[in-house]
Structure formats: C-alpha cells, structure tokens
Amino acid sequence: MIRPKSNRQIIPWSLFFAALFILSLDYWNWDQPVGIGPLHLPVWIYGFILLQLLLAAGIYLFSRKFWREPSQSE
C-alpha cells in the first residue's frame, strides 16, 4: 500500500467520500410522498443508483492511486 505523501493528497478524497455519505442520508425527503418514476420504481431508487455508481468509481480511482504495489525504487 502506498501512503499519501501529504494531507493535500488525501483531503479531496476525504471530502468526496464524506459528501457521498451525507448525500446518502437523504434527510430532505423524509416524510415526503413517494413518487413513481420510469419503470414504475420509486424516484429515490434512481438517486441511490447514481450514488452507488459514484461510490464505485471513487473506490476504483482511490484504490488505483493508493493501493498498488510499491515499486523497488520507493
């Protein structure tokens, strides 16, 4: 595992994952009537799918940068 050289490398990732966490709570839609969207699914499902795709992309990019095998020169 490669450790970040400074906090400047890890802060954007921390903010990205924290934002996904906050958005996943969906507190602004509590006690709201459930709308039906395309394919007769609740509208919140589409937001959830988008968040999951963003999370998967974020984990993929983060792991490509920080969880690779260190080279011999490091």
PDB file of N, H, CA, C and O in Angstrom:
ATOM      1  N   MET A   1       0.843  -1.179   0.000  1.00  0.00           N
ATOM      2  CA  MET A   1       0.000   0.000   0.000  1.00  0.00           C
ATOM      3  C   MET A   1       0.886   1.240   0.000  1.00  0.00           C
ATOM      4  O   MET A   1       1.866   1.321   0.741  1.00  0.00           O
ATOM      5  N   ILE A   2       0.534   2.180  -0.824  1.00  0.00           N
ATOM      6  H   ILE A   2      -0.262   2.115  -1.426  1.00  0.00           H
ATOM      7  CA  ILE A   2       1.284   3.429  -0.907  1.00  0.00           C
ATOM      8  C   ILE A   2       0.561   4.475  -0.066  1.00  0.00           C
ATOM      9  O   ILE A   2      -0.630   4.723  -0.254  1.00  0.00           O
ATOM     10  N   ARG A   3       1.283   5.077   0.850  1.00  0.00           N
ATOM     11  H   ARG A   3       2.250   4.876   1.003  1.00  0.00           H
ATOM     12  CA  ARG A   3       0.682   6.108   1.696  1.00  0.00           C
ATOM     13  C   ARG A   3       0.774   7.459   0.992  1.00  0.00           C
ATOM     14  O   ARG A   3       1.745   7.726   0.284  1.00  0.00           O
ATOM     15  N   PRO A   4      -0.231   8.308   1.184  1.00  0.00           N
ATOM     16  CA  PRO A   4      -0.160   9.649   0.611  1.00  0.00           C
ATOM     17  C   PRO A   4       1.024  10.412   1.193  1.00  0.00           C
ATOM     18  O   PRO A   4       1.342  10.273   2.374  1.00  0.00           O
ATOM     19  N   LYS A   5       1.671  11.215   0.361  1.00  0.00           N
ATOM     20  H   LYS A   5       1.413  11.328  -0.598  1.00  0.00           H
ATOM     21  CA  LYS A   5       2.844  11.965   0.813  1.00  0.00           C
ATOM     22  C   LYS A   5       2.463  13.169   1.662  1.00  0.00           C
ATOM     23  O   LYS A   5       3.274  13.645   2.455  1.00  0.00           O
ATOM     24  N   SER A   6       1.252  13.662   1.508  1.00  0.00           N
ATOM     25  H   SER A   6       0.593  13.275   0.863  1.00  0.00           H
ATOM     26  CA  SER A   6       0.829  14.820   2.299  1.00  0.00           C
ATOM     27  C   SER A   6      -0.684  14.792   2.467  1.00  0.00           C
ATOM     28  O   SER A   6      -1.388  14.029   1.806  1.00  0.00           O
ATOM     29  N   ASN A   7      -1.159  15.637   3.361  1.00  0.00           N
ATOM     30  H   ASN A   7      -0.586  16.257   3.898  1.00  0.00           H
ATOM     31  CA  ASN A   7      -2.603  15.747   3.558  1.00  0.00           C
ATOM     32  C   ASN A   7      -3.289  16.335   2.333  1.00  0.00           C
ATOM     33  O   ASN A   7      -4.482  16.114   2.123  1.00  0.00           O
ATOM     34  N   ARG A   8      -2.543  17.082   1.524  1.00  0.00           N
ATOM     35  H   ARG A   8      -1.575  17.262   1.694  1.00  0.00           H
ATOM     36  CA  ARG A   8      -3.136  17.666   0.319  1.00  0.00           C
ATOM     37  C   ARG A   8      -3.602  16.585  -0.641  1.00  0.00           C
ATOM     38  O   ARG A   8      -4.504  16.829  -1.443  1.00  0.00           O
ATOM     39  N   GLN A   9      -3.012  15.393  -0.582  1.00  0.00           N
ATOM     40  H   GLN A   9      -2.279  15.195   0.070  1.00  0.00           H
ATOM     41  CA  GLN A   9      -3.444  14.305  -1.452  1.00  0.00           C
ATOM     42  C   GLN A   9      -4.686  13.608  -0.912  1.00  0.00           C
ATOM     43  O   GLN A   9      -5.494  13.113  -1.698  1.00  0.00           O
ATOM     44  N   ILE A  10      -4.858  13.556   0.385  1.00  0.00           N
ATOM     45  H   ILE A  10      -4.201  13.958   1.023  1.00  0.00           H
ATOM     46  CA  ILE A  10      -5.942  12.779   0.975  1.00  0.00           C
ATOM     47  C   ILE A  10      -7.187  13.619   1.261  1.00  0.00           C
ATOM     48  O   ILE A  10      -8.287  13.071   1.330  1.00  0.00           O
ATOM     49  N   ILE A  11      -7.042  14.929   1.428  1.00  0.00           N
ATOM     50  H   ILE A  11      -6.148  15.374   1.372  1.00  0.00           H
ATOM     51  CA  ILE A  11      -8.196  15.775   1.772  1.00  0.00           C
ATOM     52  C   ILE A  11      -9.278  15.748   0.689  1.00  0.00           C
ATOM     53  O   ILE A  11     -10.451  15.620   1.039  1.00  0.00           O
ATOM     54  N   PRO A  12      -8.958  15.860  -0.602  1.00  0.00           N
ATOM     55  CA  PRO A  12     -10.033  15.782  -1.609  1.00  0.00           C
ATOM     56  C   PRO A  12     -10.781  14.451  -1.566  1.00  0.00           C
ATOM     57  O   PRO A  12     -11.999  14.414  -1.739  1.00  0.00           O
ATOM     58  N   TRP A  13     -10.054  13.363  -1.336  1.00  0.00           N
ATOM     59  H   TRP A  13      -9.064  13.393  -1.195  1.00  0.00           H
ATOM     60  CA  TRP A  13     -10.717  12.055  -1.245  1.00  0.00           C
ATOM     61  C   TRP A  13     -11.616  11.993  -0.021  1.00  0.00           C
ATOM     62  O   TRP A  13     -12.725  11.463  -0.091  1.00  0.00           O
ATOM     63  N   SER A  14     -11.155  12.523   1.084  1.00  0.00           N
ATOM     64  H   SER A  14     -10.254  12.954   1.141  1.00  0.00           H
ATOM     65  CA  SER A  14     -11.970  12.532   2.303  1.00  0.00           C
ATOM     66  C   SER A  14     -13.246  13.338   2.088  1.00  0.00           C
ATOM     67  O   SER A  14     -14.326  12.920   2.508  1.00  0.00           O
ATOM     68  N   LEU A  15     -13.124  14.484   1.440  1.00  0.00           N
ATOM     69  H   LEU A  15     -12.247  14.823   1.100  1.00  0.00           H
ATOM     70  CA  LEU A  15     -14.298  15.313   1.167  1.00  0.00           C
ATOM     71  C   LEU A  15     -15.265  14.613   0.215  1.00  0.00           C
ATOM     72  O   LEU A  15     -16.480  14.696   0.393  1.00  0.00           O
ATOM     73  N   PHE A  16     -14.735  13.931  -0.789  1.00  0.00           N
ATOM     74  H   PHE A  16     -13.748  13.864  -0.934  1.00  0.00           H
ATOM     75  CA  PHE A  16     -15.573  13.197  -1.744  1.00  0.00           C
ATOM     76  C   PHE A  16     -16.379  12.111  -1.041  1.00  0.00           C
ATOM     77  O   PHE A  16     -17.593  12.016  -1.226  1.00  0.00           O
ATOM     78  N   PHE A  17     -15.699  11.284  -0.227  1.00  0.00           N
ATOM     79  H   PHE A  17     -14.714  11.362  -0.077  1.00  0.00           H
ATOM     80  CA  PHE A  17     -16.401  10.199   0.453  1.00  0.00           C
ATOM     81  C   PHE A  17     -17.342  10.732   1.538  1.00  0.00           C
ATOM     82  O   PHE A  17     -18.394  10.140   1.780  1.00  0.00           O
ATOM     83  N   ALA A  18     -16.986  11.824   2.185  1.00  0.00           N
ATOM     84  H   ALA A  18     -16.132  12.305   1.989  1.00  0.00           H
ATOM     85  CA  ALA A  18     -17.885  12.434   3.174  1.00  0.00           C
ATOM     86  C   ALA A  18     -19.137  12.991   2.485  1.00  0.00           C
ATOM     87  O   ALA A  18     -20.243  12.867   3.012  1.00  0.00           O
ATOM     88  N   ALA A  19     -18.962  13.599   1.317  1.00  0.00           N
ATOM     89  H   ALA A  19     -18.064  13.700   0.890  1.00  0.00           H
ATOM     90  CA  ALA A  19     -20.113  14.124   0.571  1.00  0.00           C
ATOM     91  C   ALA A  19     -21.048  12.993   0.151  1.00  0.00           C
ATOM     92  O   ALA A  19     -22.268  13.135   0.233  1.00  0.00           O
ATOM     93  N   LEU A  20     -20.487  11.880  -0.297  1.00  0.00           N
ATOM     94  H   LEU A  20     -19.495  11.765  -0.364  1.00  0.00           H
ATOM     95  CA  LEU A  20     -21.330  10.735  -0.654  1.00  0.00           C
ATOM     96  C   LEU A  20     -22.098  10.225   0.556  1.00  0.00           C
ATOM     97  O   LEU A  20     -23.270   9.864   0.447  1.00  0.00           O
ATOM     98  N   PHE A  21     -21.442  10.195   1.705  1.00  0.00           N
ATOM     99  H   PHE A  21     -20.490  10.488   1.794  1.00  0.00           H
ATOM    100  CA  PHE A  21     -22.108   9.747   2.925  1.00  0.00           C
ATOM    101  C   PHE A  21     -23.272  10.671   3.275  1.00  0.00           C
ATOM    102  O   PHE A  21     -24.370  10.202   3.576  1.00  0.00           O
ATOM    103  N   ILE A  22     -23.035  11.978   3.236  1.00  0.00           N
ATOM    104  H   ILE A  22     -22.143  12.359   2.991  1.00  0.00           H
ATOM    105  CA  ILE A  22     -24.082  12.945   3.568  1.00  0.00           C
ATOM    106  C   ILE A  22     -25.243  12.846   2.572  1.00  0.00           C
ATOM    107  O   ILE A  22     -26.408  12.873   2.967  1.00  0.00           O
ATOM    108  N   LEU A  23     -24.920  12.730   1.280  1.00  0.00           N
ATOM    109  H   LEU A  23     -23.973  12.707   0.958  1.00  0.00           H
ATOM    110  CA  LEU A  23     -25.974  12.630   0.272  1.00  0.00           C
ATOM    111  C   LEU A  23     -26.773  11.339   0.400  1.00  0.00           C
ATOM    112  O   LEU A  23     -27.950  11.306   0.042  1.00  0.00           O
ATOM    113  N   SER A  24     -26.156  10.284   0.900  1.00  0.00           N
ATOM    114  H   SER A  24     -25.199  10.310   1.190  1.00  0.00           H
ATOM    115  CA  SER A  24     -26.861   9.006   1.019  1.00  0.00           C
ATOM    116  C   SER A  24     -27.906   9.025   2.131  1.00  0.00           C
ATOM    117  O   SER A  24     -28.790   8.169   2.149  1.00  0.00           O
ATOM    118  N   LEU A  25     -27.828   9.980   3.059  1.00  0.00           N
ATOM    119  H   LEU A  25     -27.109  10.676   3.044  1.00  0.00           H
ATOM    120  CA  LEU A  25     -28.803  10.043   4.148  1.00  0.00           C
ATOM    121  C   LEU A  25     -30.181  10.497   3.661  1.00  0.00           C
ATOM    122  O   LEU A  25     -31.196  10.072   4.213  1.00  0.00           O
ATOM    123  N   ASP A  26     -30.232  11.337   2.655  1.00  0.00           N
ATOM    124  H   ASP A  26     -29.407  11.682   2.207  1.00  0.00           H
ATOM    125  CA  ASP A  26     -31.476  11.763   2.017  1.00  0.00           C
ATOM    126  C   ASP A  26     -32.486  12.315   3.017  1.00  0.00           C
ATOM    127  O   ASP A  26     -33.684  12.056   2.903  1.00  0.00           O
ATOM    128  N   TYR A  27     -32.004  13.069   3.989  1.00  0.00           N
ATOM    129  H   TYR A  27     -31.031  13.279   4.082  1.00  0.00           H
ATOM    130  CA  TYR A  27     -32.883  13.572   5.049  1.00  0.00           C
ATOM    131  C   TYR A  27     -33.902  14.596   4.557  1.00  0.00           C
ATOM    132  O   TYR A  27     -34.928  14.788   5.210  1.00  0.00           O
ATOM    133  N   TRP A  28     -33.657  15.253   3.441  1.00  0.00           N
ATOM    134  H   TRP A  28     -32.824  15.098   2.911  1.00  0.00           H
ATOM    135  CA  TRP A  28     -34.580  16.273   2.954  1.00  0.00           C
ATOM    136  C   TRP A  28     -35.843  15.646   2.352  1.00  0.00           C
ATOM    137  O   TRP A  28     -36.819  16.358   2.115  1.00  0.00           O
ATOM    138  N   ASN A  29     -35.846  14.334   2.100  1.00  0.00           N
ATOM    139  H   ASN A  29     -35.053  13.756   2.292  1.00  0.00           H
ATOM    140  CA  ASN A  29     -37.042  13.679   1.563  1.00  0.00           C
ATOM    141  C   ASN A  29     -37.806  12.873   2.604  1.00  0.00           C
ATOM    142  O   ASN A  29     -38.758  12.176   2.255  1.00  0.00           O
ATOM    143  N   TRP A  30     -37.420  12.949   3.859  1.00  0.00           N
ATOM    144  H   TRP A  30     -36.646  13.516   4.143  1.00  0.00           H
ATOM    145  CA  TRP A  30     -38.165  12.232   4.892  1.00  0.00           C
ATOM    146  C   TRP A  30     -39.569  12.814   4.977  1.00  0.00           C
ATOM    147  O   TRP A  30     -39.761  14.020   4.821  1.00  0.00           O
ATOM    148  N   ASP A  31     -40.528  11.969   5.218  1.00  0.00           N
ATOM    149  H   ASP A  31     -40.372  10.989   5.344  1.00  0.00           H
ATOM    150  CA  ASP A  31     -41.937  12.352   5.352  1.00  0.00           C
ATOM    151  C   ASP A  31     -42.515  12.960   4.075  1.00  0.00           C
ATOM    152  O   ASP A  31     -43.520  13.669   4.133  1.00  0.00           O
ATOM    153  N   GLN A  32     -41.911  12.699   2.953  1.00  0.00           N
ATOM    154  H   GLN A  32     -41.095  12.123   2.906  1.00  0.00           H
ATOM    155  CA  GLN A  32     -42.436  13.151   1.669  1.00  0.00           C
ATOM    156  C   GLN A  32     -43.157  11.980   0.996  1.00  0.00           C
ATOM    157  O   GLN A  32     -42.768  10.828   1.190  1.00  0.00           O
ATOM    158  N   PRO A  33     -44.188  12.255   0.216  1.00  0.00           N
ATOM    159  CA  PRO A  33     -44.835  11.154  -0.513  1.00  0.00           C
ATOM    160  C   PRO A  33     -43.873  10.569  -1.546  1.00  0.00           C
ATOM    161  O   PRO A  33     -43.075  11.285  -2.150  1.00  0.00           O
ATOM    162  N   VAL A  34     -43.965   9.271  -1.730  1.00  0.00           N
ATOM    163  H   VAL A  34     -44.613   8.689  -1.239  1.00  0.00           H
ATOM    164  CA  VAL A  34     -43.065   8.578  -2.659  1.00  0.00           C
ATOM    165  C   VAL A  34     -43.626   8.710  -4.066  1.00  0.00           C
ATOM    166  O   VAL A  34     -44.754   8.302  -4.344  1.00  0.00           O
ATOM    167  N   GLY A  35     -42.810   9.293  -4.956  1.00  0.00           N
ATOM    168  H   GLY A  35     -41.894   9.625  -4.730  1.00  0.00           H
ATOM    169  CA  GLY A  35     -43.216   9.413  -6.351  1.00  0.00           C
ATOM    170  C   GLY A  35     -42.772   8.184  -7.137  1.00  0.00           C
ATOM    171  O   GLY A  35     -41.779   7.538  -6.801  1.00  0.00           O
ATOM    172  N   ILE A  36     -43.513   7.881  -8.170  1.00  0.00           N
ATOM    173  H   ILE A  36     -44.320   8.406  -8.442  1.00  0.00           H
ATOM    174  CA  ILE A  36     -43.181   6.743  -9.026  1.00  0.00           C
ATOM    175  C   ILE A  36     -42.573   7.289 -10.311  1.00  0.00           C
ATOM    176  O   ILE A  36     -43.147   8.163 -10.960  1.00  0.00           O
ATOM    177  N   GLY A  37     -41.406   6.762 -10.669  1.00  0.00           N
ATOM    178  H   GLY A  37     -40.941   6.052 -10.141  1.00  0.00           H
ATOM    179  CA  GLY A  37     -40.695   7.223 -11.843  1.00  0.00           C
ATOM    180  C   GLY A  37     -40.760   6.215 -12.974  1.00  0.00           C
ATOM    181  O   GLY A  37     -41.642   5.357 -13.001  1.00  0.00           O
ATOM    182  N   PRO A  38     -39.825   6.318 -13.906  1.00  0.00           N
ATOM    183  CA  PRO A  38     -39.771   5.367 -15.014  1.00  0.00           C
ATOM    184  C   PRO A  38     -39.620   3.935 -14.500  1.00  0.00           C
ATOM    185  O   PRO A  38     -39.049   3.706 -13.434  1.00  0.00           O
ATOM    186  N   LEU A  39     -40.125   2.996 -15.253  1.00  0.00           N
ATOM    187  H   LEU A  39     -40.588   3.182 -16.120  1.00  0.00           H
ATOM    188  CA  LEU A  39     -40.095   1.566 -14.918  1.00  0.00           C
ATOM    189  C   LEU A  39     -40.879   1.268 -13.650  1.00  0.00           C
ATOM    190  O   LEU A  39     -40.694   0.216 -13.038  1.00  0.00           O
ATOM    191  N   HIS A  40     -41.748   2.178 -13.253  1.00  0.00           N
ATOM    192  H   HIS A  40     -41.899   3.032 -13.751  1.00  0.00           H
ATOM    193  CA  HIS A  40     -42.618   2.017 -12.075  1.00  0.00           C
ATOM    194  C   HIS A  40     -41.829   1.772 -10.791  1.00  0.00           C
ATOM    195  O   HIS A  40     -42.263   1.024  -9.916  1.00  0.00           O
ATOM    196  N   LEU A  41     -40.673   2.409 -10.692  1.00  0.00           N
ATOM    197  H   LEU A  41     -40.320   3.017 -11.403  1.00  0.00           H
ATOM    198  CA  LEU A  41     -39.854   2.328  -9.482  1.00  0.00           C
ATOM    199  C   LEU A  41     -39.933   3.658  -8.739  1.00  0.00           C
ATOM    200  O   LEU A  41     -40.136   4.700  -9.361  1.00  0.00           O
ATOM    201  N   PRO A  42     -39.773   3.635  -7.417  1.00  0.00           N
ATOM    202  CA  PRO A  42     -39.743   4.903  -6.678  1.00  0.00           C
ATOM    203  C   PRO A  42     -38.596   5.789  -7.174  1.00  0.00           C
ATOM    204  O   PRO A  42     -37.531   5.295  -7.543  1.00  0.00           O
ATOM    205  N   VAL A  43     -38.828   7.084  -7.174  1.00  0.00           N
ATOM    206  H   VAL A  43     -39.694   7.485  -6.874  1.00  0.00           H
ATOM    207  CA  VAL A  43     -37.845   8.036  -7.700  1.00  0.00           C
ATOM    208  C   VAL A  43     -36.533   7.963  -6.925  1.00  0.00           C
ATOM    209  O   VAL A  43     -35.468   8.136  -7.518  1.00  0.00           O
ATOM    210  N   TRP A  44     -36.578   7.711  -5.616  1.00  0.00           N
ATOM    211  H   TRP A  44     -37.443   7.571  -5.134  1.00  0.00           H
ATOM    212  CA  TRP A  44     -35.358   7.687  -4.814  1.00  0.00           C
ATOM    213  C   TRP A  44     -34.412   6.568  -5.251  1.00  0.00           C
ATOM    214  O   TRP A  44     -33.210   6.648  -4.994  1.00  0.00           O
ATOM    215  N   ILE A  45     -34.929   5.530  -5.905  1.00  0.00           N
ATOM    216  H   ILE A  45     -35.905   5.465  -6.114  1.00  0.00           H
ATOM    217  CA  ILE A  45     -34.079   4.430  -6.380  1.00  0.00           C
ATOM    218  C   ILE A  45     -33.040   4.953  -7.369  1.00  0.00           C
ATOM    219  O   ILE A  45     -31.887   4.522  -7.345  1.00  0.00           O
ATOM    220  N   TYR A  46     -33.442   5.878  -8.238  1.00  0.00           N
ATOM    221  H   TYR A  46     -34.379   6.228  -8.258  1.00  0.00           H
ATOM    222  CA  TYR A  46     -32.521   6.394  -9.246  1.00  0.00           C
ATOM    223  C   TYR A  46     -31.407   7.224  -8.614  1.00  0.00           C
ATOM    224  O   TYR A  46     -30.264   7.167  -9.065  1.00  0.00           O
ATOM    225  N   GLY A  47     -31.724   7.983  -7.590  1.00  0.00           N
ATOM    226  H   GLY A  47     -32.653   8.029  -7.224  1.00  0.00           H
ATOM    227  CA  GLY A  47     -30.681   8.705  -6.857  1.00  0.00           C
ATOM    228  C   GLY A  47     -29.737   7.746  -6.153  1.00  0.00           C
ATOM    229  O   GLY A  47     -28.526   7.967  -6.119  1.00  0.00           O
ATOM    230  N   PHE A  48     -30.296   6.679  -5.591  1.00  0.00           N
ATOM    231  H   PHE A  48     -31.279   6.500  -5.619  1.00  0.00           H
ATOM    232  CA  PHE A  48     -29.486   5.672  -4.918  1.00  0.00           C
ATOM    233  C   PHE A  48     -28.542   4.984  -5.905  1.00  0.00           C
ATOM    234  O   PHE A  48     -27.373   4.757  -5.593  1.00  0.00           O
ATOM    235  N   ILE A  49     -29.044   4.655  -7.085  1.00  0.00           N
ATOM    236  H   ILE A  49     -29.994   4.839  -7.338  1.00  0.00           H
ATOM    237  CA  ILE A  49     -28.205   4.021  -8.110  1.00  0.00           C
ATOM    238  C   ILE A  49     -27.077   4.962  -8.521  1.00  0.00           C
ATOM    239  O   ILE A  49     -25.935   4.528  -8.671  1.00  0.00           O
ATOM    240  N   LEU A  50     -27.382   6.241  -8.705  1.00  0.00           N
ATOM    241  H   LEU A  50     -28.310   6.594  -8.583  1.00  0.00           H
ATOM    242  CA  LEU A  50     -26.350   7.220  -9.061  1.00  0.00           C
ATOM    243  C   LEU A  50     -25.291   7.320  -7.969  1.00  0.00           C
ATOM    244  O   LEU A  50     -24.096   7.347  -8.266  1.00  0.00           O
ATOM    245  N   LEU A  51     -25.717   7.374  -6.708  1.00  0.00           N
ATOM    246  H   LEU A  51     -26.688   7.352  -6.466  1.00  0.00           H
ATOM    247  CA  LEU A  51     -24.752   7.428  -5.602  1.00  0.00           C
ATOM    248  C   LEU A  51     -23.875   6.182  -5.567  1.00  0.00           C
ATOM    249  O   LEU A  51     -22.676   6.278  -5.306  1.00  0.00           O
ATOM    250  N   GLN A  52     -24.453   5.020  -5.825  1.00  0.00           N
ATOM    251  H   GLN A  52     -25.427   4.942  -6.037  1.00  0.00           H
ATOM    252  CA  GLN A  52     -23.678   3.785  -5.811  1.00  0.00           C
ATOM    253  C   GLN A  52     -22.661   3.755  -6.948  1.00  0.00           C
ATOM    254  O   GLN A  52     -21.544   3.270  -6.768  1.00  0.00           O
ATOM    255  N   LEU A  53     -23.039   4.269  -8.112  1.00  0.00           N
ATOM    256  H   LEU A  53     -23.946   4.663  -8.258  1.00  0.00           H
ATOM    257  CA  LEU A  53     -22.090   4.343  -9.228  1.00  0.00           C
ATOM    258  C   LEU A  53     -20.950   5.310  -8.910  1.00  0.00           C
ATOM    259  O   LEU A  53     -19.791   5.029  -9.215  1.00  0.00           O
ATOM    260  N   LEU A  54     -21.281   6.451  -8.296  1.00  0.00           N
ATOM    261  H   LEU A  54     -22.223   6.679  -8.048  1.00  0.00           H
ATOM    262  CA  LEU A  54     -20.236   7.395  -7.886  1.00  0.00           C
ATOM    263  C   LEU A  54     -19.320   6.782  -6.835  1.00  0.00           C
ATOM    264  O   LEU A  54     -18.105   6.977  -6.879  1.00  0.00           O
ATOM    265  N   LEU A  55     -19.895   6.040  -5.890  1.00  0.00           N
ATOM    266  H   LEU A  55     -20.881   5.881  -5.854  1.00  0.00           H
ATOM    267  CA  LEU A  55     -19.091   5.377  -4.867  1.00  0.00           C
ATOM    268  C   LEU A  55     -18.166   4.339  -5.489  1.00  0.00           C
ATOM    269  O   LEU A  55     -16.988   4.271  -5.140  1.00  0.00           O
ATOM    270  N   ALA A  56     -18.686   3.530  -6.406  1.00  0.00           N
ATOM    271  H   ALA A  56     -19.643   3.585  -6.691  1.00  0.00           H
ATOM    272  CA  ALA A  56     -17.863   2.514  -7.068  1.00  0.00           C
ATOM    273  C   ALA A  56     -16.722   3.162  -7.850  1.00  0.00           C
ATOM    274  O   ALA A  56     -15.588   2.686  -7.798  1.00  0.00           O
ATOM    275  N   ALA A  57     -17.016   4.247  -8.575  1.00  0.00           N
ATOM    276  H   ALA A  57     -17.937   4.633  -8.617  1.00  0.00           H
ATOM    277  CA  ALA A  57     -15.973   4.947  -9.329  1.00  0.00           C
ATOM    278  C   ALA A  57     -14.943   5.556  -8.382  1.00  0.00           C
ATOM    279  O   ALA A  57     -13.743   5.499  -8.653  1.00  0.00           O
ATOM    280  N   GLY A  58     -15.400   6.138  -7.277  1.00  0.00           N
ATOM    281  H   GLY A  58     -16.374   6.185  -7.057  1.00  0.00           H
ATOM    282  CA  GLY A  58     -14.475   6.729  -6.305  1.00  0.00           C
ATOM    283  C   GLY A  58     -13.565   5.694  -5.673  1.00  0.00           C
ATOM    284  O   GLY A  58     -12.363   5.922  -5.542  1.00  0.00           O
ATOM    285  N   ILE A  59     -14.124   4.558  -5.280  1.00  0.00           N
ATOM    286  H   ILE A  59     -15.101   4.372  -5.386  1.00  0.00           H
ATOM    287  CA  ILE A  59     -13.306   3.497  -4.689  1.00  0.00           C
ATOM    288  C   ILE A  59     -12.317   2.959  -5.711  1.00  0.00           C
ATOM    289  O   ILE A  59     -11.164   2.686  -5.379  1.00  0.00           O
ATOM    290  N   TYR A  60     -12.764   2.806  -6.952  1.00  0.00           N
ATOM    291  H   TYR A  60     -13.701   3.027  -7.222  1.00  0.00           H
ATOM    292  CA  TYR A  60     -11.868   2.316  -8.007  1.00  0.00           C
ATOM    293  C   TYR A  60     -10.692   3.273  -8.211  1.00  0.00           C
ATOM    294  O   TYR A  60      -9.539   2.844  -8.236  1.00  0.00           O
ATOM    295  N   LEU A  61     -10.981   4.560  -8.354  1.00  0.00           N
ATOM    296  H   LEU A  61     -11.918   4.909  -8.333  1.00  0.00           H
ATOM    297  CA  LEU A  61      -9.910   5.539  -8.582  1.00  0.00           C
ATOM    298  C   LEU A  61      -8.995   5.669  -7.369  1.00  0.00           C
ATOM    299  O   LEU A  61      -7.777   5.766  -7.515  1.00  0.00           O
ATOM    300  N   PHE A  62      -9.578   5.670  -6.176  1.00  0.00           N
ATOM    301  H   PHE A  62     -10.568   5.591  -6.057  1.00  0.00           H
ATOM    302  CA  PHE A  62      -8.775   5.763  -4.958  1.00  0.00           C
ATOM    303  C   PHE A  62      -7.847   4.558  -4.832  1.00  0.00           C
ATOM    304  O   PHE A  62      -6.668   4.711  -4.511  1.00  0.00           O
ATOM    305  N   SER A  63      -8.373   3.367  -5.084  1.00  0.00           N
ATOM    306  H   SER A  63      -9.330   3.243  -5.345  1.00  0.00           H
ATOM    307  CA  SER A  63      -7.546   2.167  -4.938  1.00  0.00           C
ATOM    308  C   SER A  63      -6.478   2.079  -6.027  1.00  0.00           C
ATOM    309  O   SER A  63      -5.391   1.559  -5.777  1.00  0.00           O
ATOM    310  N   ARG A  64      -6.766   2.574  -7.219  1.00  0.00           N
ATOM    311  H   ARG A  64      -7.650   2.996  -7.422  1.00  0.00           H
ATOM    312  CA  ARG A  64      -5.736   2.586  -8.274  1.00  0.00           C
ATOM    313  C   ARG A  64      -4.576   3.497  -7.882  1.00  0.00           C
ATOM    314  O   ARG A  64      -3.430   3.230  -8.244  1.00  0.00           O
ATOM    315  N   LYS A  65      -4.862   4.559  -7.153  1.00  0.00           N
ATOM    316  H   LYS A  65      -5.793   4.775  -6.859  1.00  0.00           H
ATOM    317  CA  LYS A  65      -3.812   5.506  -6.785  1.00  0.00           C
ATOM    318  C   LYS A  65      -3.051   5.074  -5.540  1.00  0.00           C
ATOM    319  O   LYS A  65      -1.828   5.208  -5.502  1.00  0.00           O
ATOM    320  N   PHE A  66      -3.736   4.559  -4.520  1.00  0.00           N
ATOM    321  H   PHE A  66      -4.729   4.451  -4.552  1.00  0.00           H
ATOM    322  CA  PHE A  66      -3.094   4.336  -3.229  1.00  0.00           C
ATOM    323  C   PHE A  66      -2.907   2.875  -2.837  1.00  0.00           C
ATOM    324  O   PHE A  66      -2.164   2.605  -1.893  1.00  0.00           O
ATOM    325  N   TRP A  67      -3.546   1.914  -3.516  1.00  0.00           N
ATOM    326  H   TRP A  67      -4.149   2.133  -4.283  1.00  0.00           H
ATOM    327  CA  TRP A  67      -3.388   0.522  -3.118  1.00  0.00           C
ATOM    328  C   TRP A  67      -2.733  -0.323  -4.195  1.00  0.00           C
ATOM    329  O   TRP A  67      -3.199  -1.420  -4.500  1.00  0.00           O
ATOM    330  N   ARG A  68      -1.699   0.165  -4.746  1.00  0.00           N
ATOM    331  H   ARG A  68      -1.320   1.056  -4.499  1.00  0.00           H
ATOM    332  CA  ARG A  68      -0.923  -0.628  -5.698  1.00  0.00           C
ATOM    333  C   ARG A  68       0.351  -1.082  -5.010  1.00  0.00           C
ATOM    334  O   ARG A  68       0.702  -0.576  -3.944  1.00  0.00           O
ATOM    335  N   GLU A  69       1.016  -2.000  -5.596  1.00  0.00           N
ATOM    336  H   GLU A  69       0.731  -2.411  -6.462  1.00  0.00           H
ATOM    337  CA  GLU A  69       2.272  -2.492  -5.030  1.00  0.00           C
ATOM    338  C   GLU A  69       3.353  -1.426  -5.210  1.00  0.00           C
ATOM    339  O   GLU A  69       3.494  -0.871  -6.300  1.00  0.00           O
ATOM    340  N   PRO A  70       4.113  -1.137  -4.162  1.00  0.00           N
ATOM    341  CA  PRO A  70       5.194  -0.153  -4.314  1.00  0.00           C
ATOM    342  C   PRO A  70       6.301  -0.697  -5.218  1.00  0.00           C
ATOM    343  O   PRO A  70       6.598  -1.891  -5.213  1.00  0.00           O
ATOM    344  N   SER A  71       6.893   0.193  -5.978  1.00  0.00           N
ATOM    345  H   SER A  71       6.652   1.163  -5.982  1.00  0.00           H
ATOM    346  CA  SER A  71       7.987  -0.228  -6.852  1.00  0.00           C
ATOM    347  C   SER A  71       9.261  -0.382  -6.029  1.00  0.00           C
ATOM    348  O   SER A  71       9.308   0.015  -4.865  1.00  0.00           O
ATOM    349  N   GLN A  72      10.273  -0.949  -6.628  1.00  0.00           N
ATOM    350  H   GLN A  72      10.235  -1.271  -7.574  1.00  0.00           H
ATOM    351  CA  GLN A  72      11.538  -1.188  -5.937  1.00  0.00           C
ATOM    352  C   GLN A  72      12.219   0.121  -5.539  1.00  0.00           C
ATOM    353  O   GLN A  72      12.952   0.157  -4.550  1.00  0.00           O
ATOM    354  N   SER A  73      11.989   1.190  -6.291  1.00  0.00           N
ATOM    355  H   SER A  73      11.394   1.161  -7.094  1.00  0.00           H
ATOM    356  CA  SER A  73      12.668   2.456  -6.001  1.00  0.00           C
ATOM    357  C   SER A  73      12.038   3.207  -4.835  1.00  0.00           C
ATOM    358  O   SER A  73      12.647   4.141  -4.313  1.00  0.00           O
ATOM    359  N   GLU A  74      10.828   2.823  -4.409  1.00  0.00           N
ATOM    360  H   GLU A  74      10.333   2.065  -4.833  1.00  0.00           H
ATOM    361  CA  GLU A  74      10.166   3.559  -3.319  1.00  0.00           C
ATOM    362  C   GLU A  74      10.576   3.043  -1.979  1.00  0.00           C
ATOM    363  O   GLU A  74      10.115   3.548  -0.955  1.00  0.00           O
TER     364      GLU A  74
END
